[in-house]
Amino acid sequence: MLLSITTTYQPATDLGYLLHKHPDRVQTFSISSGQVHIFYPEANEEVCTVAMLVEIDPVNMVRNLRKKGQSLMLTHYVNDRPYTASSFTSTAIAEVFSTAMNGNCKSKPDLVDKKWPLEVQISCIKAKGDLAERFFAPLGYEILCERIPLNESFPEWGDSYYCSLSLKHELPIKDLLTHLYVLLPVLDYNKHYYVSKAEVEKLLSKGEDWLKDHPEKELITKRFLNRSRGLTRMALERLAESEGELEEETDENDEGNKEKEAVQISLHRQRLETVAETLKEKGARTVIDLGCGEGKLMQILLKEGQFEKITGVDVSVYELQKAKKRLHWETLSPRKRERLELFQSALTYRDKRLEGYDAAALVEVIEHLDADRLQALERALFEFAQPKLVVITTPNKDYNAKFENEDPDRLRHHDHRFEWTRQEFKDWAEKIKQSYRYDYEISLIGEAFEDKGGPSQMVVFLIT
Ligand code: SAH
């Protein structure tokens, strides 16, 4: 697979500085599936072209599959992967041009945000119908998509799904690389690796700025995430949040759903305030917010002088970045900044950094963990970190009956692994009391519905 980028920016050889690849040399890099060669077919003051040749070795990949005991077919040996742009190309871009894609150029930093006249040639890519147009044109590209015939000797057979693609635009190199990184595998639609939650982070870190306004954002997201409905919803929700408007995914006429949404938004506020109030009342001075998400609780606590140290922990770097934004991390006064700390950690592992706090809060976190992982969290929290006070909230499943149009077993959020009834919650709290040095008190949050209790439930554990 061959991809080239040409510029007529003057002096054109500055392209070498931005890409951190010297125009006079051929450089070869190994990636897990083969090799990437970078070279410059043309490099002078007026015109500079950099070429990336990705050499995939399907036979070597077959060996790996065989080691895993997978049964093999002819298509594992003979396929289009070595020839066409795909997720292998994205991997190569991320490996070889990561500094440029992240907008870093120490020697000439002023070049990073400059718009350059750029032209990309991709020798072969699968692009059905007008998809290349639909994906690239809204970003401002001029597109030329030349179809490759199914068989050159028999033109009457018509065209294949493949084309050679040329893209022209005036934009910063870093933007071009992120567009290619996301959109090439989206066109090809055949990722070479298992797509997990980490892929959502990749999409958002590379695409958040331009994807949220893209008319094809849903199709792009779905294809980037290999059709996974759960991950696609998660990514679209995050994109909508970053735009400040939570997208309505429900039927507008569905009063039950509208009501549910309104209840959920105000409920979350109420929940956070109840937790903050409890922490205050119990006299906590140092608090660790476990699964802090985008830092909403931390923001409330920061306003209260009583809290001398407020630490947020989350497994998601993306959430931590959002927390920094919400808390105005960069411009906070030194006095406030000193009281705050944020770090990444998985709550299912013992971590010394979680020790020594008066209180821990877990607001709507435990229901995101699978049962066996929840047990690991219990140990990490109650056996090792051992704060004097632990405040935990989780949805009350009994209350779901209020939303008449809905299956009562349907979970409120796609990432919830469970939702507990009041009895199940009490049983769990009791189990903690029996297993660790804690006593507990349970209360309900939000307005109660008939005899079903409030929408959310809270437990306060106190060390004995
Ligand atoms: N407490 C926040 C966010 C709740 S959403 C609030 O009330 O607004 C749940 C959060 O838990 C997410 O940010 C998710 O990234 C985090 N989370 C889920 N599993 C985790 C784990 N094993 N370790 C750390 N954080 C986790």
Short mmCIF file of C-alpha atoms and ligand atoms in Angstrom, two decimals:
data_model
loop_
_atom_site.label_atom_id
_atom_site.label_comp_id
_atom_site.label_asym_id
_atom_site.label_seq_id
_atom_site.Cartn_x
_atom_site.Cartn_y
_atom_site.Cartn_z
CA MET A 1 0.00 0.00 0.00
CA LEU A 2 1.44 3.29 -1.03
CA LEU A 3 0.41 6.68 0.30
CA SER A 4 2.08 9.96 -0.56
CA ILE A 5 1.71 13.54 0.66
CA THR A 6 2.88 16.41 -1.53
CA THR A 7 3.18 20.06 -0.63
CA THR A 8 4.10 23.22 -2.47
CA TYR A 9 4.43 25.24 0.74
CA GLN A 10 7.68 27.22 0.53
CA PRO A 11 10.24 26.05 1.44
CA ALA A 12 8.63 22.68 0.73
CA THR A 13 11.38 20.71 2.45
CA ASP A 14 10.04 22.00 5.78
CA LEU A 15 7.76 18.98 5.45
CA GLY A 16 10.71 16.92 6.69
CA TYR A 17 10.86 18.98 9.91
CA LEU A 18 7.17 18.61 10.58
CA LEU A 19 7.16 14.86 9.99
CA HIS A 20 10.48 14.36 11.79
CA LYS A 21 11.76 12.40 8.82
CA HIS A 22 14.82 13.59 6.91
CA PRO A 23 14.22 14.02 3.14
CA ASP A 24 17.64 12.59 2.24
CA ARG A 25 17.15 9.20 3.80
CA VAL A 26 15.01 6.10 3.32
CA GLN A 27 13.85 4.97 6.73
CA THR A 28 12.29 1.64 7.64
CA PHE A 29 10.23 0.85 10.72
CA SER A 30 8.83 -2.44 11.94
CA ILE A 31 5.21 -2.71 12.93
CA SER A 32 3.58 -5.87 14.28
CA SER A 33 2.22 -6.88 10.88
CA GLY A 34 5.15 -5.93 8.65
CA GLN A 35 7.31 -2.97 7.72
CA VAL A 36 6.85 0.69 6.90
CA HIS A 37 9.25 2.51 4.59
CA ILE A 38 9.38 6.31 4.47
CA PHE A 39 11.13 8.04 1.58
CA TYR A 40 10.93 11.22 -0.46
CA PRO A 41 10.53 10.74 -4.25
CA GLU A 42 10.92 14.50 -4.66
CA ALA A 43 12.28 17.08 -2.21
CA ASN A 44 13.25 20.61 -3.22
CA GLU A 45 12.34 24.14 -2.17
CA GLU A 46 9.28 24.23 -4.49
CA VAL A 47 7.80 20.73 -4.18
CA CYS A 48 8.24 18.03 -1.60
CA THR A 49 6.61 14.60 -1.59
CA VAL A 50 6.88 12.10 1.20
CA ALA A 51 5.85 8.50 0.51
CA MET A 52 4.82 5.82 2.96
CA LEU A 53 4.99 2.25 1.75
CA VAL A 54 3.33 -0.22 4.11
CA GLU A 55 4.42 -3.79 3.52
CA ILE A 56 2.09 -6.25 5.18
CA ASP A 57 3.24 -9.83 5.47
CA PRO A 58 0.09 -12.00 5.37
CA VAL A 59 2.07 -15.23 5.61
CA ASN A 60 3.60 -14.13 8.90
CA MET A 61 0.16 -13.16 10.16
CA VAL A 62 -1.11 -16.61 9.21
CA ARG A 63 1.65 -18.12 11.35
CA ASN A 64 0.35 -16.19 14.35
CA LEU A 65 -3.19 -17.37 13.69
CA ARG A 66 -1.98 -20.92 13.40
CA LYS A 67 -0.20 -20.61 16.77
CA LYS A 68 -3.53 -19.58 18.27
CA GLY A 69 -5.08 -22.73 16.82
CA GLN A 70 -7.42 -20.90 14.42
CA SER A 71 -8.52 -22.85 11.35
CA LEU A 72 -7.21 -21.25 8.19
CA MET A 73 -8.75 -20.54 4.82
CA LEU A 74 -7.29 -19.54 1.48
CA THR A 75 -8.35 -15.93 2.11
CA HIS A 76 -5.99 -15.82 5.07
CA TYR A 77 -3.09 -16.25 2.61
CA VAL A 78 -4.40 -14.43 -0.44
CA ASN A 79 -6.24 -11.18 0.23
CA ASP A 80 -6.24 -7.46 -0.44
CA ARG A 81 -4.51 -6.46 2.82
CA PRO A 82 -1.02 -5.85 1.40
CA TYR A 83 -2.38 -3.61 -1.36
CA THR A 84 -5.14 -1.49 0.04
CA ALA A 85 -5.24 1.29 2.64
CA SER A 86 -6.79 0.01 5.86
CA SER A 87 -6.38 -0.08 9.62
CA PHE A 88 -2.80 -1.23 8.94
CA THR A 89 -2.21 2.18 7.35
CA SER A 90 -3.61 3.89 10.45
CA THR A 91 -1.35 1.84 12.68
CA ALA A 92 1.59 2.83 10.49
CA ILE A 93 0.63 6.54 10.64
CA ALA A 94 0.26 6.36 14.42
CA GLU A 95 3.64 4.65 14.81
CA VAL A 96 5.70 6.59 12.32
CA PHE A 97 4.13 10.07 12.39
CA SER A 98 2.84 10.22 15.97
CA THR A 99 4.82 13.36 16.89
CA ALA A 100 3.48 15.21 13.86
CA MET A 101 -0.06 13.95 14.42
CA ASN A 102 0.07 15.20 18.01
CA GLY A 103 1.13 18.63 16.76
CA ASN A 104 4.68 18.65 18.13
CA CYS A 105 7.63 20.16 16.31
CA LYS A 106 10.41 21.34 18.60
CA SER A 107 12.67 22.74 15.88
CA LYS A 108 9.95 24.77 14.10
CA PRO A 109 6.91 25.00 16.41
CA ASP A 110 5.34 27.85 14.41
CA LEU A 111 4.79 25.45 11.47
CA VAL A 112 2.44 23.19 13.40
CA ASP A 113 -0.75 25.21 13.03
CA LYS A 114 0.01 26.63 9.59
CA LYS A 115 -2.28 25.70 6.75
CA TRP A 116 -0.29 24.06 3.99
CA PRO A 117 -1.40 23.21 0.46
CA LEU A 118 -1.41 19.42 0.62
CA GLU A 119 -2.20 16.66 -1.81
CA VAL A 120 -2.55 13.04 -0.81
CA GLN A 121 -2.40 10.07 -3.18
CA ILE A 122 -3.52 6.67 -2.03
CA SER A 123 -2.73 3.93 -4.52
CA CYS A 124 -5.66 1.74 -3.60
CA ILE A 125 -8.52 1.85 -1.13
CA LYS A 126 -11.87 0.16 -0.84
CA ALA A 127 -14.51 2.87 -1.08
CA LYS A 128 -18.02 1.77 -1.92
CA GLY A 129 -20.38 4.17 -3.75
CA ASP A 130 -19.83 7.80 -2.83
CA LEU A 131 -18.49 7.12 0.67
CA ALA A 132 -15.10 8.77 0.05
CA GLU A 133 -16.95 11.96 -0.98
CA ARG A 134 -19.29 11.82 1.97
CA PHE A 135 -16.49 11.38 4.47
CA PHE A 136 -13.85 13.78 3.11
CA ALA A 137 -15.83 16.53 1.35
CA PRO A 138 -17.45 17.96 4.53
CA LEU A 139 -13.92 18.48 5.89
CA GLY A 140 -13.10 20.67 2.90
CA TYR A 141 -11.22 18.23 0.66
CA GLU A 142 -11.29 18.20 -3.12
CA ILE A 143 -11.64 14.55 -4.04
CA LEU A 144 -10.76 12.52 -7.07
CA CYS A 145 -11.74 8.91 -6.83
CA GLU A 146 -10.61 6.82 -9.81
CA ARG A 147 -12.28 3.44 -9.89
CA ILE A 148 -10.13 0.39 -10.48
CA PRO A 149 -11.72 -2.07 -12.95
CA LEU A 150 -12.50 -5.60 -11.75
CA ASN A 151 -10.27 -6.98 -14.45
CA GLU A 152 -8.21 -4.79 -16.76
CA SER A 153 -8.45 -7.30 -19.59
CA PHE A 154 -12.23 -7.35 -19.42
CA PRO A 155 -13.43 -3.77 -19.01
CA GLU A 156 -16.97 -4.96 -19.68
CA TRP A 157 -16.94 -6.60 -16.23
CA GLY A 158 -17.18 -3.12 -14.77
CA ASP A 159 -15.49 -1.50 -11.78
CA SER A 160 -14.45 -2.93 -8.43
CA TYR A 161 -15.08 -1.42 -5.02
CA TYR A 162 -11.47 -0.24 -5.07
CA CYS A 163 -10.22 3.10 -6.27
CA SER A 164 -7.13 5.19 -6.25
CA LEU A 165 -7.90 8.25 -4.24
CA SER A 166 -6.53 11.74 -4.45
CA LEU A 167 -7.34 14.37 -1.82
CA LYS A 168 -6.45 18.06 -1.95
CA HIS A 169 -6.84 20.62 0.80
CA GLU A 170 -5.12 23.48 2.56
CA LEU A 171 -4.77 22.60 6.23
CA PRO A 172 -2.24 21.85 9.00
CA ILE A 173 -0.40 18.54 8.58
CA LYS A 174 -1.56 17.35 11.99
CA ASP A 175 -5.19 17.70 10.90
CA LEU A 176 -4.55 15.83 7.67
CA LEU A 177 -2.93 12.96 9.57
CA THR A 178 -5.79 12.67 12.06
CA HIS A 179 -8.34 12.68 9.23
CA LEU A 180 -6.46 9.88 7.47
CA TYR A 181 -5.95 7.99 10.71
CA VAL A 182 -9.70 7.87 11.37
CA LEU A 183 -11.18 7.78 7.88
CA LEU A 184 -9.01 5.25 6.03
CA PRO A 185 -10.11 2.30 8.20
CA VAL A 186 -13.64 3.72 8.18
CA LEU A 187 -13.69 3.46 4.38
CA ASP A 188 -12.09 0.02 4.37
CA TYR A 189 -14.36 -1.22 7.20
CA ASN A 190 -12.32 -4.27 8.13
CA LYS A 191 -10.16 -3.71 11.23
CA HIS A 192 -7.28 -6.10 11.69
CA TYR A 193 -7.57 -6.22 15.47
CA TYR A 194 -10.21 -6.69 18.13
CA VAL A 195 -12.13 -3.50 18.75
CA SER A 196 -12.56 -2.74 22.45
CA LYS A 197 -13.39 0.26 24.63
CA ALA A 198 -9.87 1.59 24.01
CA GLU A 199 -10.96 2.23 20.42
CA VAL A 200 -13.55 4.75 21.63
CA GLU A 201 -10.75 6.68 23.36
CA LYS A 202 -8.68 6.58 20.17
CA LEU A 203 -11.56 7.87 18.09
CA LEU A 204 -12.33 10.69 20.50
CA SER A 205 -8.75 11.72 21.05
CA LYS A 206 -8.18 11.97 17.30
CA GLY A 207 -11.62 12.96 16.08
CA GLU A 208 -13.43 14.89 18.78
CA ASP A 209 -12.67 18.34 17.36
CA TRP A 210 -13.95 17.70 13.85
CA LEU A 211 -16.26 14.73 14.15
CA LYS A 212 -18.93 16.34 16.27
CA ASP A 213 -19.91 18.67 13.42
CA HIS A 214 -19.49 16.11 10.65
CA PRO A 215 -22.79 15.24 8.89
CA GLU A 216 -21.72 11.57 8.71
CA LYS A 217 -20.52 11.34 12.31
CA GLU A 218 -22.81 8.42 13.11
CA LEU A 219 -21.76 6.33 10.15
CA ILE A 220 -18.08 7.15 10.72
CA THR A 221 -18.33 6.24 14.41
CA LYS A 222 -20.14 3.00 13.70
CA ARG A 223 -17.65 1.91 11.05
CA PHE A 224 -14.62 2.96 13.14
CA LEU A 225 -15.94 0.81 15.98
CA ASN A 226 -16.61 -2.18 13.72
CA ARG A 227 -20.41 -2.00 14.10
CA SER A 228 -20.33 -2.46 17.89
CA ARG A 229 -23.62 -0.88 18.97
CA GLY A 230 -22.61 -0.45 22.59
CA LEU A 231 -19.33 1.27 21.76
CA THR A 232 -20.95 3.42 19.05
CA ARG A 233 -23.56 4.70 21.47
CA MET A 234 -20.90 5.40 24.04
CA ALA A 235 -18.80 7.38 21.55
CA LEU A 236 -21.78 9.34 20.19
CA GLU A 237 -22.92 10.22 23.70
CA ARG A 238 -19.46 11.50 24.52
CA LEU A 239 -19.34 13.54 21.32
CA ALA A 240 -22.74 15.04 22.10
CA GLU A 241 -21.65 15.86 25.64
CA SER A 242 -18.55 17.60 24.41
CA GLU A 243 -20.82 19.73 22.28
CA GLY A 244 -22.88 20.56 25.35
CA GLU A 245 -26.07 18.99 24.06
CA LEU A 246 -26.99 15.50 25.09
CA GLU A 247 -28.35 13.90 21.95
CA GLU A 248 -31.94 12.67 22.11
CA GLU A 249 -31.77 9.06 21.15
CA THR A 250 -35.37 8.51 22.15
CA ASP A 251 -38.62 9.11 20.36
CA GLU A 252 -39.70 12.72 20.84
CA ASN A 253 -43.30 11.71 21.41
CA ASP A 254 -42.41 9.21 24.03
CA GLU A 255 -43.42 11.00 27.20
CA GLY A 256 -42.13 8.16 29.40
CA ASN A 257 -38.62 8.57 28.04
CA LYS A 258 -38.65 12.35 28.24
CA GLU A 259 -39.72 12.15 31.83
CA LYS A 260 -37.03 9.60 32.54
CA GLU A 261 -34.35 11.79 31.04
CA ALA A 262 -35.45 14.86 33.00
CA VAL A 263 -35.52 12.81 36.20
CA GLN A 264 -32.04 11.47 35.48
CA ILE A 265 -30.42 14.86 34.93
CA SER A 266 -31.84 16.52 38.02
CA LEU A 267 -31.32 13.34 39.99
CA HIS A 268 -27.61 13.36 39.30
CA ARG A 269 -27.33 16.89 40.66
CA GLN A 270 -29.26 15.86 43.73
CA ARG A 271 -27.11 12.81 44.21
CA LEU A 272 -23.87 14.79 44.01
CA GLU A 273 -25.18 17.37 46.45
CA THR A 274 -26.33 14.70 48.91
CA VAL A 275 -22.91 13.06 48.79
CA ALA A 276 -21.13 16.41 49.26
CA GLU A 277 -23.43 17.25 52.17
CA THR A 278 -22.78 13.86 53.81
CA LEU A 279 -19.01 14.26 53.49
CA LYS A 280 -19.28 17.71 55.03
CA GLU A 281 -21.53 16.62 57.87
CA LYS A 282 -19.27 13.74 58.81
CA GLY A 283 -16.33 16.11 59.06
CA ALA A 284 -14.16 14.73 56.24
CA ARG A 285 -11.20 16.95 55.35
CA THR A 286 -9.48 14.82 52.77
CA VAL A 287 -11.60 13.09 50.13
CA ILE A 288 -10.81 10.75 47.29
CA ASP A 289 -13.43 10.56 44.53
CA LEU A 290 -13.12 7.09 43.02
CA GLY A 291 -14.44 6.91 39.44
CA CYS A 292 -14.57 10.70 39.43
CA GLY A 293 -15.59 10.88 35.75
CA GLU A 294 -15.52 14.45 34.57
CA GLY A 295 -15.06 15.82 38.10
CA LYS A 296 -18.57 17.04 38.93
CA LEU A 297 -18.32 16.10 42.61
CA MET A 298 -14.82 17.55 42.86
CA GLN A 299 -16.14 20.82 41.48
CA ILE A 300 -18.76 21.01 44.25
CA LEU A 301 -16.29 20.04 46.99
CA LEU A 302 -13.74 22.60 45.84
CA LYS A 303 -16.14 25.39 46.76
CA GLU A 304 -16.14 24.23 50.38
CA GLY A 305 -13.12 25.32 52.41
CA GLN A 306 -13.54 22.35 54.77
CA PHE A 307 -12.08 20.02 52.12
CA GLU A 308 -8.33 20.45 52.28
CA LYS A 309 -7.48 17.75 49.79
CA ILE A 310 -9.71 16.52 46.95
CA THR A 311 -8.35 13.78 44.74
CA GLY A 312 -10.06 12.36 41.66
CA VAL A 313 -9.27 8.94 40.27
CA ASP A 314 -10.58 7.36 37.09
CA VAL A 315 -9.55 4.61 34.76
CA SER A 316 -10.35 6.71 31.70
CA VAL A 317 -7.77 9.26 30.60
CA TYR A 318 -10.44 10.89 28.51
CA GLU A 319 -12.63 11.48 31.59
CA LEU A 320 -9.63 12.86 33.48
CA GLN A 321 -8.98 15.31 30.65
CA LYS A 322 -12.59 16.42 30.83
CA ALA A 323 -12.26 16.81 34.60
CA LYS A 324 -9.25 19.07 34.08
CA LYS A 325 -11.28 21.21 31.71
CA ARG A 326 -14.27 21.38 34.06
CA LEU A 327 -12.06 22.34 37.00
CA HIS A 328 -10.16 24.96 34.91
CA TRP A 329 -6.99 23.15 35.94
CA GLU A 330 -4.60 25.36 33.96
CA THR A 331 -5.84 28.68 35.33
CA LEU A 332 -6.75 27.80 38.91
CA SER A 333 -5.29 29.92 41.68
CA PRO A 334 -2.30 28.18 43.33
CA ARG A 335 -4.28 27.84 46.58
CA LYS A 336 -7.07 25.88 44.92
CA ARG A 337 -4.71 23.96 42.70
CA GLU A 338 -2.80 22.74 45.75
CA ARG A 339 -5.93 21.14 47.14
CA LEU A 340 -6.57 19.11 44.00
CA GLU A 341 -5.06 16.01 42.52
CA LEU A 342 -6.10 13.80 39.61
CA PHE A 343 -4.65 10.50 38.55
CA GLN A 344 -5.43 7.43 36.54
CA SER A 345 -5.91 4.13 38.28
CA ALA A 346 -8.12 1.06 38.02
CA LEU A 347 -10.06 0.62 41.24
CA THR A 348 -9.86 -3.13 40.96
CA TYR A 349 -6.18 -3.16 41.94
CA ARG A 350 -4.50 -2.28 45.20
CA ASP A 351 -2.98 1.17 44.83
CA LYS A 352 -1.03 2.83 47.63
CA ARG A 353 -2.06 6.24 46.32
CA LEU A 354 -5.61 5.55 47.51
CA GLU A 355 -4.51 5.24 51.14
CA GLY A 356 -4.60 7.86 53.89
CA TYR A 357 -7.85 9.70 53.09
CA ASP A 358 -10.61 10.54 55.57
CA ALA A 359 -13.27 9.66 53.04
CA ALA A 360 -13.85 7.98 49.69
CA ALA A 361 -16.82 8.65 47.41
CA LEU A 362 -18.03 6.33 44.64
CA VAL A 363 -20.91 8.04 42.90
CA GLU A 364 -22.59 5.76 40.34
CA VAL A 365 -19.47 3.68 39.85
CA ILE A 366 -19.96 0.18 41.28
CA GLU A 367 -22.68 -0.74 38.76
CA HIS A 368 -20.10 -0.31 35.98
CA LEU A 369 -18.09 -3.29 37.23
CA ASP A 370 -18.62 -6.96 36.49
CA ALA A 371 -19.37 -9.02 39.60
CA ASP A 372 -15.88 -10.53 39.91
CA ARG A 373 -14.24 -7.13 39.41
CA LEU A 374 -16.50 -5.66 42.07
CA GLN A 375 -15.03 -8.11 44.56
CA ALA A 376 -11.54 -6.93 43.63
CA LEU A 377 -12.67 -3.33 44.20
CA GLU A 378 -14.10 -4.26 47.61
CA ARG A 379 -10.68 -5.52 48.73
CA ALA A 380 -8.77 -2.60 47.23
CA LEU A 381 -11.10 -0.20 49.05
CA PHE A 382 -12.14 -1.75 52.36
CA GLU A 383 -9.11 -3.92 53.06
CA PHE A 384 -6.24 -1.84 51.67
CA ALA A 385 -7.17 1.84 51.18
CA GLN A 386 -9.34 1.83 54.35
CA PRO A 387 -10.68 5.38 54.49
CA LYS A 388 -12.60 6.20 57.69
CA LEU A 389 -15.73 6.95 55.71
CA VAL A 390 -17.00 5.57 52.37
CA VAL A 391 -20.03 7.00 50.56
CA ILE A 392 -21.44 4.96 47.69
CA THR A 393 -24.44 5.60 45.45
CA THR A 394 -26.03 3.30 42.87
CA PRO A 395 -29.41 3.18 41.06
CA ASN A 396 -32.38 1.62 42.83
CA LYS A 397 -33.79 -1.02 40.52
CA ASP A 398 -37.16 -1.10 42.28
CA TYR A 399 -37.76 2.44 41.09
CA ASN A 400 -37.48 1.44 37.39
CA ALA A 401 -41.13 0.35 37.62
CA LYS A 402 -42.02 4.06 37.53
CA PHE A 403 -41.15 4.19 33.84
CA GLU A 404 -44.21 2.35 32.65
CA ASN A 405 -43.28 2.02 28.98
CA GLU A 406 -40.18 0.16 29.84
CA ASP A 407 -39.10 -3.31 30.50
CA PRO A 408 -38.29 -3.17 34.27
CA ASP A 409 -35.19 -5.27 33.64
CA ARG A 410 -33.75 -2.78 31.17
CA LEU A 411 -30.69 -1.08 32.63
CA ARG A 412 -30.60 2.73 32.79
CA HIS A 413 -27.25 3.03 31.07
CA HIS A 414 -25.65 0.83 28.40
CA ASP A 415 -22.47 0.41 30.44
CA HIS A 416 -24.22 -0.73 33.64
CA ARG A 417 -23.44 -4.34 34.49
CA PHE A 418 -26.22 -4.55 37.07
CA GLU A 419 -28.76 -2.49 38.98
CA TRP A 420 -29.71 -3.56 42.46
CA THR A 421 -33.06 -3.62 44.24
CA ARG A 422 -33.11 -2.12 47.75
CA GLN A 423 -32.84 -5.62 49.19
CA GLU A 424 -29.86 -6.54 47.01
CA PHE A 425 -28.10 -3.34 48.00
CA LYS A 426 -28.72 -4.02 51.67
CA ASP A 427 -27.45 -7.59 51.32
CA TRP A 428 -24.27 -6.29 49.74
CA ALA A 429 -23.72 -3.70 52.48
CA GLU A 430 -24.28 -6.40 55.08
CA LYS A 431 -21.71 -8.62 53.37
CA ILE A 432 -19.17 -5.78 53.54
CA LYS A 433 -19.93 -5.31 57.23
CA GLN A 434 -19.34 -9.02 57.86
CA SER A 435 -16.12 -9.13 55.82
CA TYR A 436 -14.40 -5.87 56.76
CA ARG A 437 -14.17 -3.44 59.68
CA TYR A 438 -17.12 -1.27 58.65
CA ASP A 439 -20.62 -0.47 59.85
CA TYR A 440 -23.20 1.08 57.52
CA GLU A 441 -26.30 3.20 57.10
CA ILE A 442 -28.47 3.19 53.97
CA SER A 443 -30.63 6.03 52.68
CA LEU A 444 -32.52 6.81 49.49
CA ILE A 445 -31.96 9.75 47.19
CA GLY A 446 -34.66 11.54 45.19
CA GLU A 447 -38.41 11.63 45.48
CA ALA A 448 -39.91 8.25 46.35
CA PHE A 449 -42.36 6.58 43.98
CA GLU A 450 -45.19 4.70 45.69
CA ASP A 451 -43.56 1.96 47.74
CA LYS A 452 -40.58 1.63 45.39
CA GLY A 453 -38.27 4.07 47.14
CA GLY A 454 -36.25 6.86 45.52
CA PRO A 455 -34.49 6.56 42.16
CA SER A 456 -31.04 6.22 43.71
CA GLN A 457 -29.72 4.64 46.88
CA MET A 458 -26.79 5.59 49.06
CA VAL A 459 -24.79 3.75 51.67
CA VAL A 460 -22.44 5.36 54.17
CA PHE A 461 -19.81 3.03 55.64
CA LEU A 462 -17.97 4.07 58.81
CA ILE A 463 -14.88 2.29 59.98
CA THR A 464 -15.31 0.58 63.36
N1 SAH B 1 -18.65 9.64 39.66
C1 SAH B 1 -18.88 10.33 38.41
C2 SAH B 1 -18.85 9.41 37.19
C3 SAH B 1 -19.77 8.21 37.20
S1 SAH B 1 -19.67 7.24 35.72
C4 SAH B 1 -20.17 11.10 38.45
O1 SAH B 1 -21.01 10.79 39.30
O2 SAH B 1 -20.37 12.00 37.66
C5 SAH B 1 -18.56 5.94 36.22
C6 SAH B 1 -17.11 6.30 36.16
O3 SAH B 1 -16.38 5.21 36.72
C7 SAH B 1 -16.57 6.50 34.75
O4 SAH B 1 -15.91 7.73 34.67
C8 SAH B 1 -15.65 5.32 34.54
O5 SAH B 1 -14.53 5.64 33.72
C9 SAH B 1 -15.23 5.00 35.95
N2 SAH B 1 -14.82 3.61 36.13
C10 SAH B 1 -15.49 2.49 35.75
N3 SAH B 1 -14.79 1.39 36.08
C11 SAH B 1 -13.65 1.81 36.70
C12 SAH B 1 -12.52 1.15 37.27
N4 SAH B 1 -12.44 -0.17 37.28
N5 SAH B 1 -11.53 1.90 37.81
C13 SAH B 1 -11.63 3.26 37.81
N6 SAH B 1 -12.67 3.93 37.28
C14 SAH B 1 -13.67 3.23 36.74
#
